PDB file of C-alpha atoms in Angstrom:
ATOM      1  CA  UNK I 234       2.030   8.113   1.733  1.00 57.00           C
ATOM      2  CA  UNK I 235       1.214   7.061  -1.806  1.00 57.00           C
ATOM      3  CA  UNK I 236       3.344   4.677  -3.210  1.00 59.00           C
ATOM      4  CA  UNK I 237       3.619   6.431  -6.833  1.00 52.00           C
ATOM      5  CA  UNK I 238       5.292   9.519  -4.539  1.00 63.00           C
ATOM      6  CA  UNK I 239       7.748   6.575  -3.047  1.00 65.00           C
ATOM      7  CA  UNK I 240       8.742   5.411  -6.518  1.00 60.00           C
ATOM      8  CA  UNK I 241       8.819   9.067  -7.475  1.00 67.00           C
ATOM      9  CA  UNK I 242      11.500   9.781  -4.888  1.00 65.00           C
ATOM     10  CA  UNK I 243      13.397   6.660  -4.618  1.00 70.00           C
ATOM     11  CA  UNK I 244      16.801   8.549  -3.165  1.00 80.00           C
ATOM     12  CA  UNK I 245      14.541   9.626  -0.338  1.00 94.00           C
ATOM     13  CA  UNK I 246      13.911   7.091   2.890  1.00 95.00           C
ATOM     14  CA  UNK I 247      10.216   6.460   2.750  1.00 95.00           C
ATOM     15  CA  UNK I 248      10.175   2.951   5.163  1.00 95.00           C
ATOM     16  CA  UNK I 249      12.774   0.439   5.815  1.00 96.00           C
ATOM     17  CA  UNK I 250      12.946  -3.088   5.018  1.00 95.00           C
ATOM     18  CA  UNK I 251       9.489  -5.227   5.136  1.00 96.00           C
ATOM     19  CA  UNK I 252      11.440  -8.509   6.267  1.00 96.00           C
ATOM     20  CA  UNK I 253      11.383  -7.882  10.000  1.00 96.00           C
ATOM     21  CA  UNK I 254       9.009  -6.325  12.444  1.00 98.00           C
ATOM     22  CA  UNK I 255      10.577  -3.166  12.945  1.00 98.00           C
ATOM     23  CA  UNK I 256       8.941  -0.044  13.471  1.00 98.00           C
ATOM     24  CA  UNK I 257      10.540   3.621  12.794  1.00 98.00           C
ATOM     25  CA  UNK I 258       8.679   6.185  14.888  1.00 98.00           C
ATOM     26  CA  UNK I 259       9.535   9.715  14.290  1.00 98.00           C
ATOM     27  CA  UNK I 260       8.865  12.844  16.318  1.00 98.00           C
ATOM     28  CA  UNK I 261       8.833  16.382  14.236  1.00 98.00           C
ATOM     29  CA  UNK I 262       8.895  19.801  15.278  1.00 98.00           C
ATOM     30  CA  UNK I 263      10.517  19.400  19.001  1.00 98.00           C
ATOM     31  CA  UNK I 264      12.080  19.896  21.647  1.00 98.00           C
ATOM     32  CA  UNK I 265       9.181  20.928  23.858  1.00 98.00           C
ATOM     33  CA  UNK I 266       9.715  20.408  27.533  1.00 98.00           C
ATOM     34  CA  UNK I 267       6.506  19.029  28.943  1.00 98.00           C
ATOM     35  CA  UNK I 268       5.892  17.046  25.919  1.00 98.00           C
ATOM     36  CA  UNK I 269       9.162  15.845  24.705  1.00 98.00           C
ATOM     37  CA  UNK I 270       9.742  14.667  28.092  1.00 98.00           C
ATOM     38  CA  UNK I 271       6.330  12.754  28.684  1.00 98.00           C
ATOM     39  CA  UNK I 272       7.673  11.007  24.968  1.00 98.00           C
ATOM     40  CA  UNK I 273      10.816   9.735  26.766  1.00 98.00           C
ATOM     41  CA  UNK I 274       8.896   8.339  29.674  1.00 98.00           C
ATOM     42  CA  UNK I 275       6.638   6.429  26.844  1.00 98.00           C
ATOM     43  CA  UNK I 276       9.601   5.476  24.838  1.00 98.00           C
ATOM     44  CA  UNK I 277      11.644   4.090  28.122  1.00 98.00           C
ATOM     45  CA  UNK I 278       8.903   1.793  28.708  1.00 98.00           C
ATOM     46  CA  UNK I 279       9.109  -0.323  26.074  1.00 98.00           C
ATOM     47  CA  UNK I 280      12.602   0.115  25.590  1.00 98.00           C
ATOM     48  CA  UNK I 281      11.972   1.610  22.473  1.00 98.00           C
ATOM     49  CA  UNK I 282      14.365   4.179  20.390  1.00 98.00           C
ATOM     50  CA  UNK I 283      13.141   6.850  18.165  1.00 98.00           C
ATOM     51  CA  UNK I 284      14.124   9.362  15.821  1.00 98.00           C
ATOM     52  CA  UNK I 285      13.490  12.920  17.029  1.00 98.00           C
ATOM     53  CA  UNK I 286      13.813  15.759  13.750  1.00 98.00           C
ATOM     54  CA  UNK I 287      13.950  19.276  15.683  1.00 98.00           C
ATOM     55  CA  UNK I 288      14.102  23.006  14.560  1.00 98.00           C
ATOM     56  CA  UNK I 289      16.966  24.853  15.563  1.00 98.00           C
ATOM     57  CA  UNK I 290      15.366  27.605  17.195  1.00 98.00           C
ATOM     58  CA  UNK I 291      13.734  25.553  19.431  1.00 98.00           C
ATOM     59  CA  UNK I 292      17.166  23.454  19.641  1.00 98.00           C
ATOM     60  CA  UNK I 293      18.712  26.789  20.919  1.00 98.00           C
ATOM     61  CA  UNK I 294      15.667  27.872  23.393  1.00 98.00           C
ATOM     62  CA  UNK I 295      15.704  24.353  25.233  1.00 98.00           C
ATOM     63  CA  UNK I 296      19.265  22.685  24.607  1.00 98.00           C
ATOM     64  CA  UNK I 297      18.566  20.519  28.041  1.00 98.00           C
ATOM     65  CA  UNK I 298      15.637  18.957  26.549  1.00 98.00           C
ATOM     66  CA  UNK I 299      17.824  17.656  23.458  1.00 98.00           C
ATOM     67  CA  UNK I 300      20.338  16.447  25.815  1.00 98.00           C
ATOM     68  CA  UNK I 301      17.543  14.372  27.297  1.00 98.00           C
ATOM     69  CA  UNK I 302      16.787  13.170  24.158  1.00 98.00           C
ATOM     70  CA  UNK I 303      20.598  12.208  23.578  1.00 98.00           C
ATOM     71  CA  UNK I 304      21.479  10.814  26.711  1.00 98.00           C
ATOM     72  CA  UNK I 305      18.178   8.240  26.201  1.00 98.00           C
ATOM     73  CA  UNK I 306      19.739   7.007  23.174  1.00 98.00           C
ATOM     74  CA  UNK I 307      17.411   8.375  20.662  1.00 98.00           C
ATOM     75  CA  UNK I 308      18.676   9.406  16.770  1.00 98.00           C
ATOM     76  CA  UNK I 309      18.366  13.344  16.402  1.00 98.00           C
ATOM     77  CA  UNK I 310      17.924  15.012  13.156  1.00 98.00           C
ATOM     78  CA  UNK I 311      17.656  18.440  11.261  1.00 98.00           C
ATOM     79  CA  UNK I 312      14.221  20.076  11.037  1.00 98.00           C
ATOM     80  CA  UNK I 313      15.577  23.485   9.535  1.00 98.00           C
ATOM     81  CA  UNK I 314      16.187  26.403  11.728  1.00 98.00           C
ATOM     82  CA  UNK I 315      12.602  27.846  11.493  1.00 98.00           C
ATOM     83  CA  UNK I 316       9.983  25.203   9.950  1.00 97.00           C
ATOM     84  CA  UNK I 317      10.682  26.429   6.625  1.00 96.00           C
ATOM     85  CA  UNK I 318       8.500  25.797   3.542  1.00 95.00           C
ATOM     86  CA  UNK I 319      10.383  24.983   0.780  1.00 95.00           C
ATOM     87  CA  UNK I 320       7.811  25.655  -2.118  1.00 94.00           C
ATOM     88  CA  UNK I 321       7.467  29.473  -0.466  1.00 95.00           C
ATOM     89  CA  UNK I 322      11.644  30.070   0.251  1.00 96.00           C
ATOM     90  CA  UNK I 323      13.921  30.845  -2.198  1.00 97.00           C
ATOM     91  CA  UNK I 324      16.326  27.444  -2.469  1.00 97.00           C
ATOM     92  CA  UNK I 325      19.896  29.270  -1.026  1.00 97.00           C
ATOM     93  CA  UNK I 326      17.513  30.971   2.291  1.00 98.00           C
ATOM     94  CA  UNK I 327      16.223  27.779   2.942  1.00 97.00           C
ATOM     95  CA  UNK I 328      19.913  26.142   2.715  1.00 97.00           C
ATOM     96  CA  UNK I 329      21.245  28.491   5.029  1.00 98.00           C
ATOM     97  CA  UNK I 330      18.345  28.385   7.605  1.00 98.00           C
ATOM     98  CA  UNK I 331      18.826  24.450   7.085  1.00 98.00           C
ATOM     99  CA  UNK I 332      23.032  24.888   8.091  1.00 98.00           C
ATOM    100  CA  UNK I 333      21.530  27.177  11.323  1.00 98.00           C
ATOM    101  CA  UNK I 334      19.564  24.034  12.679  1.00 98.00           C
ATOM    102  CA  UNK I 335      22.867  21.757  11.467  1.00 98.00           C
ATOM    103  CA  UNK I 336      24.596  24.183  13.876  1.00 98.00           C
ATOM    104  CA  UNK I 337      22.614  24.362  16.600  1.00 98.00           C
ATOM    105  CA  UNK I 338      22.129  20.919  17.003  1.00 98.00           C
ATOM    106  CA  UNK I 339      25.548  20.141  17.119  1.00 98.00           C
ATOM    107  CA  UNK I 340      26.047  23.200  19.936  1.00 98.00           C
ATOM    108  CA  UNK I 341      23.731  21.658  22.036  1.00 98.00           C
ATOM    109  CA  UNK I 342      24.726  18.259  21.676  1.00 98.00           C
ATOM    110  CA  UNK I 343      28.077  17.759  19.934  1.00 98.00           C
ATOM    111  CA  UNK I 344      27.594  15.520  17.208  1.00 98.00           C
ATOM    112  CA  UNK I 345      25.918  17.008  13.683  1.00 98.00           C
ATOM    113  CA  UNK I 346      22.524  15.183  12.371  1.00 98.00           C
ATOM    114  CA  UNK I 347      23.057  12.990   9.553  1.00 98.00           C
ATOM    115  CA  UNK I 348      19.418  13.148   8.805  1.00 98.00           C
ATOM    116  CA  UNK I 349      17.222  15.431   7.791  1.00 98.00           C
ATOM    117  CA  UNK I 350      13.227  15.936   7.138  1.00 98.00           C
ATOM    118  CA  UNK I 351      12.268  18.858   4.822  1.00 97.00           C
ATOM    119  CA  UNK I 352       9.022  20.658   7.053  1.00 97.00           C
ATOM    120  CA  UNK I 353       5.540  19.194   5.779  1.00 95.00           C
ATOM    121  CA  UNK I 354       7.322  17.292   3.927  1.00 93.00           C
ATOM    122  CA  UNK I 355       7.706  19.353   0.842  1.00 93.00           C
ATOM    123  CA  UNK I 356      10.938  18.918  -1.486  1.00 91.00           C
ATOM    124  CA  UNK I 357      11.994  19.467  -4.765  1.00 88.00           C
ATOM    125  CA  UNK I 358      14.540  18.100  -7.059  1.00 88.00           C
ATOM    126  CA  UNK I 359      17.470  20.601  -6.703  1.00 93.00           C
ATOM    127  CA  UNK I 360      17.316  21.079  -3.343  1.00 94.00           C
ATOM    128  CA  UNK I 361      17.407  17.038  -2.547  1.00 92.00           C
ATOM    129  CA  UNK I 362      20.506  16.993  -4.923  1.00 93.00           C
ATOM    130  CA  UNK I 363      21.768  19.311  -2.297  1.00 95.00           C
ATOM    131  CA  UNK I 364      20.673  18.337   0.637  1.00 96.00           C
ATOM    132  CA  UNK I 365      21.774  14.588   0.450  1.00 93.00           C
ATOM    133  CA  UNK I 366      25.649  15.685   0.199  1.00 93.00           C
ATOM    134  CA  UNK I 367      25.313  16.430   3.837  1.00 94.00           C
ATOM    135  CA  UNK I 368      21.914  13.831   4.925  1.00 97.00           C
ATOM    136  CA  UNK I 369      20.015  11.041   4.418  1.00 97.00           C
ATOM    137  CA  UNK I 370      17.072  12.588   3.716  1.00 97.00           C
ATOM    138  CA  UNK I 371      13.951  11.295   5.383  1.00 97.00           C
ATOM    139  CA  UNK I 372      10.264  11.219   4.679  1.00 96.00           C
ATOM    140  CA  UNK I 373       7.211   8.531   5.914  1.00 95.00           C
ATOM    141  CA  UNK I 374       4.751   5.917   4.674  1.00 93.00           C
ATOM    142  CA  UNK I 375       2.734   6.902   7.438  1.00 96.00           C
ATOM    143  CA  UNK I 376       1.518  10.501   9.013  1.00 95.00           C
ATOM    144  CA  UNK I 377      -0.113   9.956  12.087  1.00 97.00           C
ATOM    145  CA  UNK I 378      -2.300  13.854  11.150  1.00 97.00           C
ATOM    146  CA  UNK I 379      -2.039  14.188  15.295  1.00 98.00           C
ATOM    147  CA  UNK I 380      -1.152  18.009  14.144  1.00 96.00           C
ATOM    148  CA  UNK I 381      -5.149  18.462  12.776  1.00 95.00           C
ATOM    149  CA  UNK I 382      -7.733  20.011  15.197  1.00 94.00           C
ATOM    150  CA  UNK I 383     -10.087  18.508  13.407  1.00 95.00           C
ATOM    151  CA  UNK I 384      -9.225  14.846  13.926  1.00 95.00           C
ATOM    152  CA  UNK I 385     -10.322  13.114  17.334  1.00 97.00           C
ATOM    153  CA  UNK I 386      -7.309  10.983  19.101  1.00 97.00           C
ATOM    154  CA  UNK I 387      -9.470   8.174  17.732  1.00 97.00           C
ATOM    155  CA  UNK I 388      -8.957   8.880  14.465  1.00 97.00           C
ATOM    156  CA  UNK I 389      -5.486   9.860  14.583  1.00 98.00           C
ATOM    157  CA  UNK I 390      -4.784   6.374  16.502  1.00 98.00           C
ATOM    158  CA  UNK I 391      -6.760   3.859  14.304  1.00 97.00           C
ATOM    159  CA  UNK I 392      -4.882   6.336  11.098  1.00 96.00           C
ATOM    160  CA  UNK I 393      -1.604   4.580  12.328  1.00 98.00           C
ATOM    161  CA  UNK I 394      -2.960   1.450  13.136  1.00 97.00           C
ATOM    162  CA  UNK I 395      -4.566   1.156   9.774  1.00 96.00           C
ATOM    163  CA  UNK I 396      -1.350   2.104   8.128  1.00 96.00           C
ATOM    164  CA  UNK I 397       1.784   0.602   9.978  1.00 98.00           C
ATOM    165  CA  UNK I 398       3.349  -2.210   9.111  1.00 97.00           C
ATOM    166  CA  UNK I 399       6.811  -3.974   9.120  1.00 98.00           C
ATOM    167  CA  UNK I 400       9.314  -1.250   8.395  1.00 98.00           C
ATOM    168  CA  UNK I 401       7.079   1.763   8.734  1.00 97.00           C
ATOM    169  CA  UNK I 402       8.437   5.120   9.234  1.00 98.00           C
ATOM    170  CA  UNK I 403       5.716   6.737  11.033  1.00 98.00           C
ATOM    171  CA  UNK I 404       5.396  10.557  11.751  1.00 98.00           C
ATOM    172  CA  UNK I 405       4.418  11.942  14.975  1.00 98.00           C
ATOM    173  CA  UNK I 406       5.006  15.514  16.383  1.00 98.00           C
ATOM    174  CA  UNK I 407       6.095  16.269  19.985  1.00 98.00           C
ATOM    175  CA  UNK I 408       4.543  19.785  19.817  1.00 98.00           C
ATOM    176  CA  UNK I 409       2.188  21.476  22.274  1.00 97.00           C
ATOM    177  CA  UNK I 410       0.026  21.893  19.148  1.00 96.00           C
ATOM    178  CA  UNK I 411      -0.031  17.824  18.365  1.00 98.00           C
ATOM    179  CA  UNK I 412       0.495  16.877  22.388  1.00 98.00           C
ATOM    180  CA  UNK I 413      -3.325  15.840  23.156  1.00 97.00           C
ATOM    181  CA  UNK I 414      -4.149  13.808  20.328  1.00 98.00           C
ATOM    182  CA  UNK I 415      -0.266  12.603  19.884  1.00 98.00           C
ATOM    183  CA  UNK I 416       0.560  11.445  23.319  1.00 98.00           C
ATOM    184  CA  UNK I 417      -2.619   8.975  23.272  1.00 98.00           C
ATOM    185  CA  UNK I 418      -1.878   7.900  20.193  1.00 98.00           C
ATOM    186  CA  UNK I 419       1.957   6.710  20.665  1.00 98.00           C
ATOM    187  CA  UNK I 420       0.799   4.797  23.729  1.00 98.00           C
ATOM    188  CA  UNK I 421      -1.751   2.780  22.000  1.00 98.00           C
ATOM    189  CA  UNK I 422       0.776   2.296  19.057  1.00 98.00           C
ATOM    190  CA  UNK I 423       3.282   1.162  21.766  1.00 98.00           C
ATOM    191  CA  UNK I 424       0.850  -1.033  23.590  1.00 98.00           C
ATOM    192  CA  UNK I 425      -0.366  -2.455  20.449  1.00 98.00           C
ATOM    193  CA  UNK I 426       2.515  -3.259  18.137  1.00 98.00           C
ATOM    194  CA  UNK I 427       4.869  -4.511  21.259  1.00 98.00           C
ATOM    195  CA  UNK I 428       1.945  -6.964  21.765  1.00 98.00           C
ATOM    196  CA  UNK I 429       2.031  -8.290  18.336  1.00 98.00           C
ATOM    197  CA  UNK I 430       6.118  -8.678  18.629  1.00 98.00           C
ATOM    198  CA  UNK I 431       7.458  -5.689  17.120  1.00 98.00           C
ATOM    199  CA  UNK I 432      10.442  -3.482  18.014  1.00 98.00           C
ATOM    200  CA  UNK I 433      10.959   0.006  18.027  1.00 98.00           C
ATOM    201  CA  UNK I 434      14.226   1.359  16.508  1.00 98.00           C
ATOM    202  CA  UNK I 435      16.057   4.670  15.833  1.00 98.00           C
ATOM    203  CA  UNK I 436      17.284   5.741  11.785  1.00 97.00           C
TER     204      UNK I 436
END
């Protein structure tokens, strides 16, 4: 991610501190059973913790796959309801569709998110006044792109390798749509950046 859009946003979480090796890795647009799952298995062998930002609707379709993601420790955060865009929803629709994933996160799992990642990663300046009374809101310095067809597993792999560094929040998506190229790609980055002494935490 740029760094003008960083200093353009500073209220927003773009990375975390540079000073120790520490990497974020985020998973967008879950729970999918099948994928989500094969994530966990990843994760659990490096004893590594992740942040997992799901929509409600899928939240509400496959509650038992969140509750796998909760029981293995893992941070779990607001997504919207239905992979809203902001830019193309009026601000109060996308509010309310934003307090349906709140909700059905905490139904499935008890406990409310206290973070939150606007869908493709588009926000505006009212509603981040309004969405950080109830979140931290979170963005990335690095975007795997294992969502794009077009890109080869190589690509999206040496994209995150290129990019990562101490206190990197990367983006990766457990969805059937990202699974081939994504699932690769975290076990390289796991492989790789546990070999040069890193950890993996959860926001």
């Amino acid at each position: 991610m740029p760094g003008w859009m960083q200093a353009l946003w500073p209220s927003l979480l773009w990375r975390k501190s540079r000073d120790h090796k520490v990497l974020y890795l985020t998973f967008d647009d879950g729970p999918t059973p099948g994928v989500t799952d094969q994530v966990l298995d990843q994760l659990a062998a490096y004893n590594a913790k992740a942040t997992f930002f799901c929509i409600g609707d899928k939240v509400q379709q496959f509650p038992e796959t969140l509750r796998k993601v909760q029981a293995a420790g893992h941070t779990i955060g607001n997504h919207t309801f239905n992979h809203l865009d902001l830019w193309k929803t009026p601000l109060d629709t996308y509010l309310i569709n934003t307090a349906l994933g709140r909700q059905a996160i905490l139904d499935a799992t008890g406990v409310a998110p206290r973070y939150f990642r606007p869908p493709y990663g588009k926000i505006g300046i009212r509603a981040a006044r309004r969405l950080r009374a109830d979140y931290q809101v979170v963005m990335w310095d690095v975007v795997a792109g294992d969502w794009n067809k077009d890109w080869s597993t190589a690509q999206v792999t040496q994209n995150v390798m290129q990019h990562a560094r101490e206190g990197s929040v990367v983006v990766l998506h457990d969805s059937d749509k990202a699974a081939d190229r994504m699932l690769p790609t975290l076990a390289a980055t796991l492989a790789h950046f546990a070999g040069l002494g890193y950890r993996f935490e959860a926001l």
